[in-house]
mmCIF file of C-alpha atoms in Angstrom:
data_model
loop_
_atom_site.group_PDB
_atom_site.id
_atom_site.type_symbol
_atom_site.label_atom_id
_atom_site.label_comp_id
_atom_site.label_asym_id
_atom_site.label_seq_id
_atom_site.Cartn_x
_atom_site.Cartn_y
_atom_site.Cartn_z
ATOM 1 C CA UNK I 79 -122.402 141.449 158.614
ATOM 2 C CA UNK I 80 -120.187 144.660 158.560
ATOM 3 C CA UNK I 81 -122.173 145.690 155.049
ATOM 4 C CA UNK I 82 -125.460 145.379 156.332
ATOM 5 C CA UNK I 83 -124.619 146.856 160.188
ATOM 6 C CA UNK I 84 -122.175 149.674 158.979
ATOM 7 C CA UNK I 85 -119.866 149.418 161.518
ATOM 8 C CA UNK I 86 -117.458 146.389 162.534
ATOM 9 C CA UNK I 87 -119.562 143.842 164.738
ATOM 10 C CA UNK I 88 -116.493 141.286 165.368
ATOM 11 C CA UNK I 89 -114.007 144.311 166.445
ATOM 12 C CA UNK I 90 -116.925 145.774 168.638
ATOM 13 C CA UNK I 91 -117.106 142.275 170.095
ATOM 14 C CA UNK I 92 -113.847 141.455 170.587
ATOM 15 C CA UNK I 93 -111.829 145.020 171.437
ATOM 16 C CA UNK I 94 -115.218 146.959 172.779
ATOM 17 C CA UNK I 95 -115.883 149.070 173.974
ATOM 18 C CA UNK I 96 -117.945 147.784 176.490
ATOM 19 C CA UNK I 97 -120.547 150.230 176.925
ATOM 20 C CA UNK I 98 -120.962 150.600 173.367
ATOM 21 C CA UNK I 99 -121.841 147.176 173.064
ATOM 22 C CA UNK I 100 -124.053 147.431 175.663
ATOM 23 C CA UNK I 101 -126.112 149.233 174.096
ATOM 24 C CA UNK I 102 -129.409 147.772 172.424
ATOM 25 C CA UNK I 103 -128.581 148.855 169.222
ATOM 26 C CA UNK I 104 -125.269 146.545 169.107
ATOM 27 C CA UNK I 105 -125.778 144.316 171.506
ATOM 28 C CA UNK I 106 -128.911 142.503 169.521
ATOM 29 C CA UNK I 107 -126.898 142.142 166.226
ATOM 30 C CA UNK I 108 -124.376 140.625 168.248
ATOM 31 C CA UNK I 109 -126.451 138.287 169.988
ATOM 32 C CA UNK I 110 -127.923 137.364 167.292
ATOM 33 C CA UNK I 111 -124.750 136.971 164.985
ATOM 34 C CA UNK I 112 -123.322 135.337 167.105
ATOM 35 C CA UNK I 113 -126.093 132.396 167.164
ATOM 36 C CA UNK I 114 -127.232 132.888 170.805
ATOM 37 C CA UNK I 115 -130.679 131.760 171.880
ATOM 38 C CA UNK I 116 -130.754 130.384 168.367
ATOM 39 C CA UNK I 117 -132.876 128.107 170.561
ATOM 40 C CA UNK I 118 -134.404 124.360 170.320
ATOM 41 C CA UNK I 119 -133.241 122.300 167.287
ATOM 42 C CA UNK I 120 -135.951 119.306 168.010
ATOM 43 C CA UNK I 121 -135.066 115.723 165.737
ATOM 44 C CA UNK I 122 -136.735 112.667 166.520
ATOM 45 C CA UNK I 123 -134.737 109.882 167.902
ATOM 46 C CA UNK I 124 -133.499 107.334 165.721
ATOM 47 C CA UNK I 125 -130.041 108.241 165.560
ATOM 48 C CA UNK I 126 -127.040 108.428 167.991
ATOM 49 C CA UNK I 127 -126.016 111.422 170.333
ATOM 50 C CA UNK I 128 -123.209 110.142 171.522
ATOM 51 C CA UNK I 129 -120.308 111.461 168.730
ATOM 52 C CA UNK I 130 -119.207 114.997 168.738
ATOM 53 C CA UNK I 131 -121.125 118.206 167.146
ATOM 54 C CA UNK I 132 -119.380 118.379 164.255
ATOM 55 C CA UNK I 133 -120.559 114.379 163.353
ATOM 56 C CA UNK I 134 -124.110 114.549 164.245
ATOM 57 C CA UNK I 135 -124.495 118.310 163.393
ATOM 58 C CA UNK I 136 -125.406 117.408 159.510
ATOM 59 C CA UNK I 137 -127.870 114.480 160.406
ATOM 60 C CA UNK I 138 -129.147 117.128 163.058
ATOM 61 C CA UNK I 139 -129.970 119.508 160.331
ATOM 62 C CA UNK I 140 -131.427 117.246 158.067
ATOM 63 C CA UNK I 141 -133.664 115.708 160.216
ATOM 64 C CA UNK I 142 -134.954 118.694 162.139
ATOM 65 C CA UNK I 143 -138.876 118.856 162.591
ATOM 66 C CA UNK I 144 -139.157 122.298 164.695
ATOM 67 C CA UNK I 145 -137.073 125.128 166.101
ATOM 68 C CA UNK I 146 -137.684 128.296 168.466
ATOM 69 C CA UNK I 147 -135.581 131.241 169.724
ATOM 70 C CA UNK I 148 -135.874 133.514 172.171
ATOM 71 C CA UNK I 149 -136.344 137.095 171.901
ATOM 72 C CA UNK I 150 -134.255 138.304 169.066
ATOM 73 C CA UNK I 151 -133.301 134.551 168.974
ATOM 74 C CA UNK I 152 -136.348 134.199 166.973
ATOM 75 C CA UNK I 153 -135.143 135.797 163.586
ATOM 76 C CA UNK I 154 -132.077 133.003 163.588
ATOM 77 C CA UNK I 155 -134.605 130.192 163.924
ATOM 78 C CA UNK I 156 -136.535 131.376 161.232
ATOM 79 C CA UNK I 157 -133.464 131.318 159.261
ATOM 80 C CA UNK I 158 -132.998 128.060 160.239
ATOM 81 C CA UNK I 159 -135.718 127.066 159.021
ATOM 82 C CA UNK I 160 -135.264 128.512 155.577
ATOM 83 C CA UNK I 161 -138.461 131.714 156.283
ATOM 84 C CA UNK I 162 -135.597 134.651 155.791
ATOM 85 C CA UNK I 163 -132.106 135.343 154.258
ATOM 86 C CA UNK I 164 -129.552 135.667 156.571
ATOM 87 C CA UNK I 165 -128.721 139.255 155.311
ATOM 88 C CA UNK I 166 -132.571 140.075 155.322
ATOM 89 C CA UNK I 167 -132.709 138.770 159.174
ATOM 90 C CA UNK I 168 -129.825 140.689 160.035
ATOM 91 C CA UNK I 169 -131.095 143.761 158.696
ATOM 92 C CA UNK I 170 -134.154 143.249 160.411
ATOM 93 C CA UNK I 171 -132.928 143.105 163.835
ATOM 94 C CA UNK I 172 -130.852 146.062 163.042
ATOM 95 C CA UNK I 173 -133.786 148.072 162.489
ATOM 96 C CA UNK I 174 -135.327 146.596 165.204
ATOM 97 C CA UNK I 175 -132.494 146.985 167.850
ATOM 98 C CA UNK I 176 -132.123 150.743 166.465
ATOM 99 C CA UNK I 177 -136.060 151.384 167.156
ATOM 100 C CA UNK I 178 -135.819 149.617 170.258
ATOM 101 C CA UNK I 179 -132.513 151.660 171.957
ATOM 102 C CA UNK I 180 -134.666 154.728 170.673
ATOM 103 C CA UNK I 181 -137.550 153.987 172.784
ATOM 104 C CA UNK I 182 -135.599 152.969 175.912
ATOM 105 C CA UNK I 183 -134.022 155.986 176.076
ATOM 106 C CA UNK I 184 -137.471 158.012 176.011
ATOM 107 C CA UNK I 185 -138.293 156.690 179.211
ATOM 108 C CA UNK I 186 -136.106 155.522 182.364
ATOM 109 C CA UNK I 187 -137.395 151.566 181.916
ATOM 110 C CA UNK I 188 -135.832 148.120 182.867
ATOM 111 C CA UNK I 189 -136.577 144.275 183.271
ATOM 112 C CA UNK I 190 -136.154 142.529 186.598
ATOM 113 C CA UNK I 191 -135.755 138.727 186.870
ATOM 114 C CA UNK I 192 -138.121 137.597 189.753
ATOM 115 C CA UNK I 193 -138.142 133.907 191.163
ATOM 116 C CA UNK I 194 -141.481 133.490 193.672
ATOM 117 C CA UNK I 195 -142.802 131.103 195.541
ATOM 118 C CA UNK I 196 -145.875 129.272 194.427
ATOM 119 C CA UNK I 197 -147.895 131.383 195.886
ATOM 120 C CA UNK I 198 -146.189 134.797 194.256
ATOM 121 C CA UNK I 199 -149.589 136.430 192.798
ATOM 122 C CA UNK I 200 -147.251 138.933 189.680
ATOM 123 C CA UNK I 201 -150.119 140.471 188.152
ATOM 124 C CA UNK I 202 -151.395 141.867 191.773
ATOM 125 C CA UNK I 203 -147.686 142.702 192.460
ATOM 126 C CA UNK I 204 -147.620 144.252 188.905
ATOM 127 C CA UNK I 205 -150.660 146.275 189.789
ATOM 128 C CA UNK I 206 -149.755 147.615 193.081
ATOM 129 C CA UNK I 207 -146.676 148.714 191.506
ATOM 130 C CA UNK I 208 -148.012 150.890 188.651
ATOM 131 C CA UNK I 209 -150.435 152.569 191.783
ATOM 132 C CA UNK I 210 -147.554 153.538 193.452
ATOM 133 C CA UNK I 211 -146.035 155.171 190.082
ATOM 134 C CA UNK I 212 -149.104 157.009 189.677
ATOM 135 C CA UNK I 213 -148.478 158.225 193.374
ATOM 136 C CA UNK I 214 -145.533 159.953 192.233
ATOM 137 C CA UNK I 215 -146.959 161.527 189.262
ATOM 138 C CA UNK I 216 -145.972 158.903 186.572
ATOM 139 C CA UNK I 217 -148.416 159.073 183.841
ATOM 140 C CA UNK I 218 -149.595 155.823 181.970
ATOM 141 C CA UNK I 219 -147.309 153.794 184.386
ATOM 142 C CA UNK I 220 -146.048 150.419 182.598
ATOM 143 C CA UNK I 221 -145.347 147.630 184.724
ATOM 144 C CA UNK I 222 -146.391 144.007 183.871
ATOM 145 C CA UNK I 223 -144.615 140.810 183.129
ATOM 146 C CA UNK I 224 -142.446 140.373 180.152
ATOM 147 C CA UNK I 225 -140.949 136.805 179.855
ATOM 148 C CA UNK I 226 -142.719 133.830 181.575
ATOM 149 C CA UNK I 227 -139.732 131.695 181.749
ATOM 150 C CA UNK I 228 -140.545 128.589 184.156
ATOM 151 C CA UNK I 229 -142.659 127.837 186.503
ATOM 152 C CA UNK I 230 -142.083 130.902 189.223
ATOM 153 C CA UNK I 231 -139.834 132.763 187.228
ATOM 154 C CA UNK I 232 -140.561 135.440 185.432
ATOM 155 C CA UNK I 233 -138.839 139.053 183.972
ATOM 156 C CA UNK I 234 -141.113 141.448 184.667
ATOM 157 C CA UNK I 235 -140.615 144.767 183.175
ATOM 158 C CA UNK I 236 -141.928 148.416 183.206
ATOM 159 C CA UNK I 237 -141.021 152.100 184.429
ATOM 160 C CA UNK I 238 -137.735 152.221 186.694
ATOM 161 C CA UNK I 239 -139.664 153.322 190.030
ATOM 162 C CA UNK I 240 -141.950 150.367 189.920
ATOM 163 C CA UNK I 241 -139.547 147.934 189.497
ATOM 164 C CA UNK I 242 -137.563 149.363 192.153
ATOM 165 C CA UNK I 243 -140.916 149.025 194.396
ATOM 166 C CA UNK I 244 -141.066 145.847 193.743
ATOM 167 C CA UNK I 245 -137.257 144.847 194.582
ATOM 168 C CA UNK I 246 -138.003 146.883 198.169
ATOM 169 C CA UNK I 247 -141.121 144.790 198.752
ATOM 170 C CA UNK I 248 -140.221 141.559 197.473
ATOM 171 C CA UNK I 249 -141.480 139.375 200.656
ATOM 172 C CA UNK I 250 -144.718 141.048 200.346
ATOM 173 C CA UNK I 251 -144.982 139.454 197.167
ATOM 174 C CA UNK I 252 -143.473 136.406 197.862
ATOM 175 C CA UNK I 253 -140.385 137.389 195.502
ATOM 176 C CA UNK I 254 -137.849 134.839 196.667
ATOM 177 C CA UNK I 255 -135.056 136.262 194.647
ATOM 178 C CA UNK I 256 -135.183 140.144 192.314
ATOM 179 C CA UNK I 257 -131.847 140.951 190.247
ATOM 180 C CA UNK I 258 -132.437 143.833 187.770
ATOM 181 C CA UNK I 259 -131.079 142.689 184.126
ATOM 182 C CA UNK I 260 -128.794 144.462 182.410
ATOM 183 C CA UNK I 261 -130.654 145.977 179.603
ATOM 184 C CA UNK I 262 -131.639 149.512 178.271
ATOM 185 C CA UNK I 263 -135.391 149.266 178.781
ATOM 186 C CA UNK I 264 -138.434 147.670 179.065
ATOM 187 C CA UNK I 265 -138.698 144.780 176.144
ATOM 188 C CA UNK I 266 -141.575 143.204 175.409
ATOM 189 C CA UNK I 267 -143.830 145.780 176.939
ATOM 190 C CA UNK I 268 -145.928 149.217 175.455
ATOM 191 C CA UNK I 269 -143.141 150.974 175.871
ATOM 192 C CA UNK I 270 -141.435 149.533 172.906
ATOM 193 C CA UNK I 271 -144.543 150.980 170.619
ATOM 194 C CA UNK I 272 -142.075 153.290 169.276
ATOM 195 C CA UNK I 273 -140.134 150.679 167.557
ATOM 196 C CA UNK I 274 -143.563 148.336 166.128
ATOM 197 C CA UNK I 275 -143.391 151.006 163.205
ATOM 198 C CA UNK I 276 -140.097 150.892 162.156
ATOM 199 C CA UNK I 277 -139.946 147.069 162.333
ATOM 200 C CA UNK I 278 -143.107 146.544 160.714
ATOM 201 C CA UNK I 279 -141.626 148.358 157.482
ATOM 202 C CA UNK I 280 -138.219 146.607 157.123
ATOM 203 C CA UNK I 281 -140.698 143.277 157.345
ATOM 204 C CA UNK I 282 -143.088 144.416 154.571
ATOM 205 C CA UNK I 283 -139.907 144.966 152.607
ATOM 206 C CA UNK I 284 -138.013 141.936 152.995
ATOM 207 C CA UNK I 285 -138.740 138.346 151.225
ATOM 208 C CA UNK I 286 -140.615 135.927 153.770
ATOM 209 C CA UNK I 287 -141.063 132.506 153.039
ATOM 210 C CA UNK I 288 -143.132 129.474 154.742
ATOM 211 C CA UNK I 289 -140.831 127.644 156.889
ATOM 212 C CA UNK I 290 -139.434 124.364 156.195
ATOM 213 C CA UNK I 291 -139.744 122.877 159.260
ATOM 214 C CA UNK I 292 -142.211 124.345 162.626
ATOM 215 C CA UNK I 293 -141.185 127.048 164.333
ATOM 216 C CA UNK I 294 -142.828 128.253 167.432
ATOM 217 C CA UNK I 295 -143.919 131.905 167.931
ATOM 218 C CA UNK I 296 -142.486 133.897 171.196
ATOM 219 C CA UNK I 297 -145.996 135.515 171.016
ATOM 220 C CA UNK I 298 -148.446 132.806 171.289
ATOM 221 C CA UNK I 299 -146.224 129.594 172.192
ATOM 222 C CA UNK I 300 -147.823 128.225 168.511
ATOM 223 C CA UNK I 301 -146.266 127.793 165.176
ATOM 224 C CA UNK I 302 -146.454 129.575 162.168
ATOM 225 C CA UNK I 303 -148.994 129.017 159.581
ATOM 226 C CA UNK I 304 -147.110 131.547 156.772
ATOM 227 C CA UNK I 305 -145.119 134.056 155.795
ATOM 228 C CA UNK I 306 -147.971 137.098 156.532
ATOM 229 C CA UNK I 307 -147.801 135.183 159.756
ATOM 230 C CA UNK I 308 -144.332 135.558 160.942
ATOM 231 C CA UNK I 309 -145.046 139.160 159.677
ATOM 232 C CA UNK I 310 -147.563 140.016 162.034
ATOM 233 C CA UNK I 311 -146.278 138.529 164.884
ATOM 234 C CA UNK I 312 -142.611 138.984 164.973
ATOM 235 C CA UNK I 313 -144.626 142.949 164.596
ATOM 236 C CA UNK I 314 -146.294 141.690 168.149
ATOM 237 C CA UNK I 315 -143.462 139.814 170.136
ATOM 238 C CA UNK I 316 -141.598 143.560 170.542
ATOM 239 C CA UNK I 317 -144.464 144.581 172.818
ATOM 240 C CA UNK I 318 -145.867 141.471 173.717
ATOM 241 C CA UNK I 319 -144.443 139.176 176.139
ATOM 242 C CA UNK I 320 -141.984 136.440 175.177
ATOM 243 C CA UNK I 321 -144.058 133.373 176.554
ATOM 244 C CA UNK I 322 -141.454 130.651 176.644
ATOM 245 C CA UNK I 323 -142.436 128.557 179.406
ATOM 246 C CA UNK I 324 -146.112 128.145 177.341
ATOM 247 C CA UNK I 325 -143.739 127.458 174.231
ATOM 248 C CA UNK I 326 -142.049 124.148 175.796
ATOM 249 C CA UNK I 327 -144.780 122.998 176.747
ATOM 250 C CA UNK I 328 -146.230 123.288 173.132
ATOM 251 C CA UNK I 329 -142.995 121.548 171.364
ATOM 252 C CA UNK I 330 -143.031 118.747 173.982
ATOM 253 C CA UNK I 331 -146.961 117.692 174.493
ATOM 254 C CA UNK I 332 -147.487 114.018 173.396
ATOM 255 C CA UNK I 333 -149.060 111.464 174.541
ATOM 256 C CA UNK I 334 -148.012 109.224 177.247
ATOM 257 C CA UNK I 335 -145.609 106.938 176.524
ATOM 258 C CA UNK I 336 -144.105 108.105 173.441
ATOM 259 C CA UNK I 337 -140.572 109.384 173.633
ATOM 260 C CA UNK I 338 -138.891 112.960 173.449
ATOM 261 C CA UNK I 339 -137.154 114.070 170.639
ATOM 262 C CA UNK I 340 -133.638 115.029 170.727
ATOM 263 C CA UNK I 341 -133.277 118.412 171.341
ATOM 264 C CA UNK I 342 -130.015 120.574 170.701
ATOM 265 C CA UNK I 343 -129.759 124.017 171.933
ATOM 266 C CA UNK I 344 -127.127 125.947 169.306
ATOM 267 C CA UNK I 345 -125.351 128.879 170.451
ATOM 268 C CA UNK I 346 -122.708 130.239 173.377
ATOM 269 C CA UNK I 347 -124.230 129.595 176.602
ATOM 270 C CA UNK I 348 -126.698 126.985 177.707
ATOM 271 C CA UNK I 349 -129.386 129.009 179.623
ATOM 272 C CA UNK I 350 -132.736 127.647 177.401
ATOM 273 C CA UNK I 351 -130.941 124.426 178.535
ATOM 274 C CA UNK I 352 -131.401 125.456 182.464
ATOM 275 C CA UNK I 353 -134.995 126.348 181.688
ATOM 276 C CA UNK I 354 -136.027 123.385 179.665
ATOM 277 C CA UNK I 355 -134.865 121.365 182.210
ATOM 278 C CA UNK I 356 -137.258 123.545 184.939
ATOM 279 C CA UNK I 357 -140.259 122.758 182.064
ATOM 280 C CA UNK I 358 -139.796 119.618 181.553
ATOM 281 C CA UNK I 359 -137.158 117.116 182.887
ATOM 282 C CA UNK I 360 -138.014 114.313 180.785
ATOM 283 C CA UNK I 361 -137.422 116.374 177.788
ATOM 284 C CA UNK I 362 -134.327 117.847 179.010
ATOM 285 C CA UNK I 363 -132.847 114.510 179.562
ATOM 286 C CA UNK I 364 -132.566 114.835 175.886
ATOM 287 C CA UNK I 365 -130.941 117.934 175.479
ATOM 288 C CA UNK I 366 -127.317 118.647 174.159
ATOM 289 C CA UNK I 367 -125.645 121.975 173.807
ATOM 290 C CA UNK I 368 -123.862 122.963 170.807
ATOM 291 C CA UNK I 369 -121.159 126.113 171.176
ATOM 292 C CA UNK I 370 -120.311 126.420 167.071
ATOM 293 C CA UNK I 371 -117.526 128.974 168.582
ATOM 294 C CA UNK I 372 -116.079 126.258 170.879
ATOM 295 C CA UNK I 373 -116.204 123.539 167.692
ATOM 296 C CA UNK I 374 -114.441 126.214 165.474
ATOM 297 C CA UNK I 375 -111.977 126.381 167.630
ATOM 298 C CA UNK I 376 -111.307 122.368 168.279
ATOM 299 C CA UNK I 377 -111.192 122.102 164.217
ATOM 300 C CA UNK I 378 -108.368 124.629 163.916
ATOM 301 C CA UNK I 379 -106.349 122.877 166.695
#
């Protein structure tokens, strides 16, 4: 990883400092190195859960039909899945975290996590918000939703002063709960157009394979047909919204009666776990997480 970054990703991560790896630019290597929001491993049943991840971890891999990752997440999935080098991925989201700390600091932007009620109407709260930016002067204000994460949650992200309009009328909007995330700028959104470029060329330049197995698109919630594909949309998913709610419900439709696969989520921390289990609890009653930090560590005691 250091040859392709440049700089020491493992001594960033483990001696800081913080702030620097804070930033976008190191923070999405990291992530991603790291295997975070690698995502969904999905195998069909047939075979027992109940031994540790380092057993079942080969039988996992061999009998994987699909995979997804979130975000950045999405490059390590598609590694996975044999579409990109691990080098060539990495490189990619170094470009692509580079491009994307460059365009968050052109503008004051952010993400807020939002949790309404059923009746929470986000584009009209999304709307009022970008008026009142335009009250102030803001030109071209950018406030809409970024991540549709569950049902009534979503990150919406845009222009500092309309998320902060948005935090101090939350009850208008039926906003249950706002927390502002701590990130650089506004992902997903037009405001990342600065960094399609950039990323579009290391893409063009890199070898891109058809994936072994299915893996699911943040853009669309659909899986990828081919390499000119993944391409084009992995181009897309920096300003388009990560729809990941709408991509459960694509790797889990069947028809009634027949069971749900086993699904493993691989990386430190279990959050996609928390949101399957919003999606769909019948899946999620199939869900294991797998920390390959954590099993590392068990081998060498």
């Amino acid at each position: 990883a250091e040859k392709v970054l440049g700089y020491d990703l493992l001594s960033l991560c483990l001696q800081g400092p913080r702030d620097a790896l804070d930033r976008t630019q190191h923070c999405q290597p990291a992530v991603w190195a790291g295997g975070a929001r690698v995502g969904w491993v999905r195998v069909p049943r047939g075979f027992p859960t109940s031994c540790g991840a380092r057993v079942c971890l080969p039988q996992v891999v061999e009998r994987c039909v699909a995979a997804a990752g979130y975000s950045v997440g999405e490059f390590a999935a598609l590694v996975f899945a044999g579409a990109m080098g691990f080098a060539e991925a990495l490189y990619a989201v170094k470009v692509r975290a580079e491009a994307m700390q460059r365009a968050a600091e052109a503008v004051p932007s952010g993400m807020l996590s939002v949790l309404g009620r059923p009746e929470a109407n986000y584009r009209f709260a999304c709307l009022e918000a970008r008026r009142h930016c335009e009250a102030l002067g803001i030109q071209n204000p950018v406030c809409t939703v970024s991540n549709y994460l569950f049902p009534d949650s979503r990150v919406i992200a845009g222009h500092l002063q309309a998320l902060e309009f948005l935090q101090e009328n939350a009850r208008k909007y039926y906003f249950t709960r706002t927390k502002m995330l701590p990130v650089s700028g506004a992902f997903h959104t037009r405001l990342m157009e600065p960094a399609v470029e950039p990323l579009a060329e290391v893409l063009k330049s890199i070898e891109i394979q058809k994936p072994l197995l299915c893996v699911y698109s943040n853009v669309d919630g659909k899986k990828y047909m081919h390499s000119k594909h993944i391409q084009k949309l992995l181009v897309k998913q920096v300003v388009f919204p990560v729809l990941w709610e709408q991509t459960m419900h694509s790797v889990y439709q069947r028809k009634q009666g027949t069971e749900f696969p086993y699904t493993y989520e691989v990386g430190p921390g279990n959050q996609l776990g928390a949101i399957l289990r919003k999606c769909n609890l019948k899946a999620w009653k199939q869900y294991k997480h797998v920390d390959p930090l954590e099993d590392e560590e068990e081998e060498e005691t």
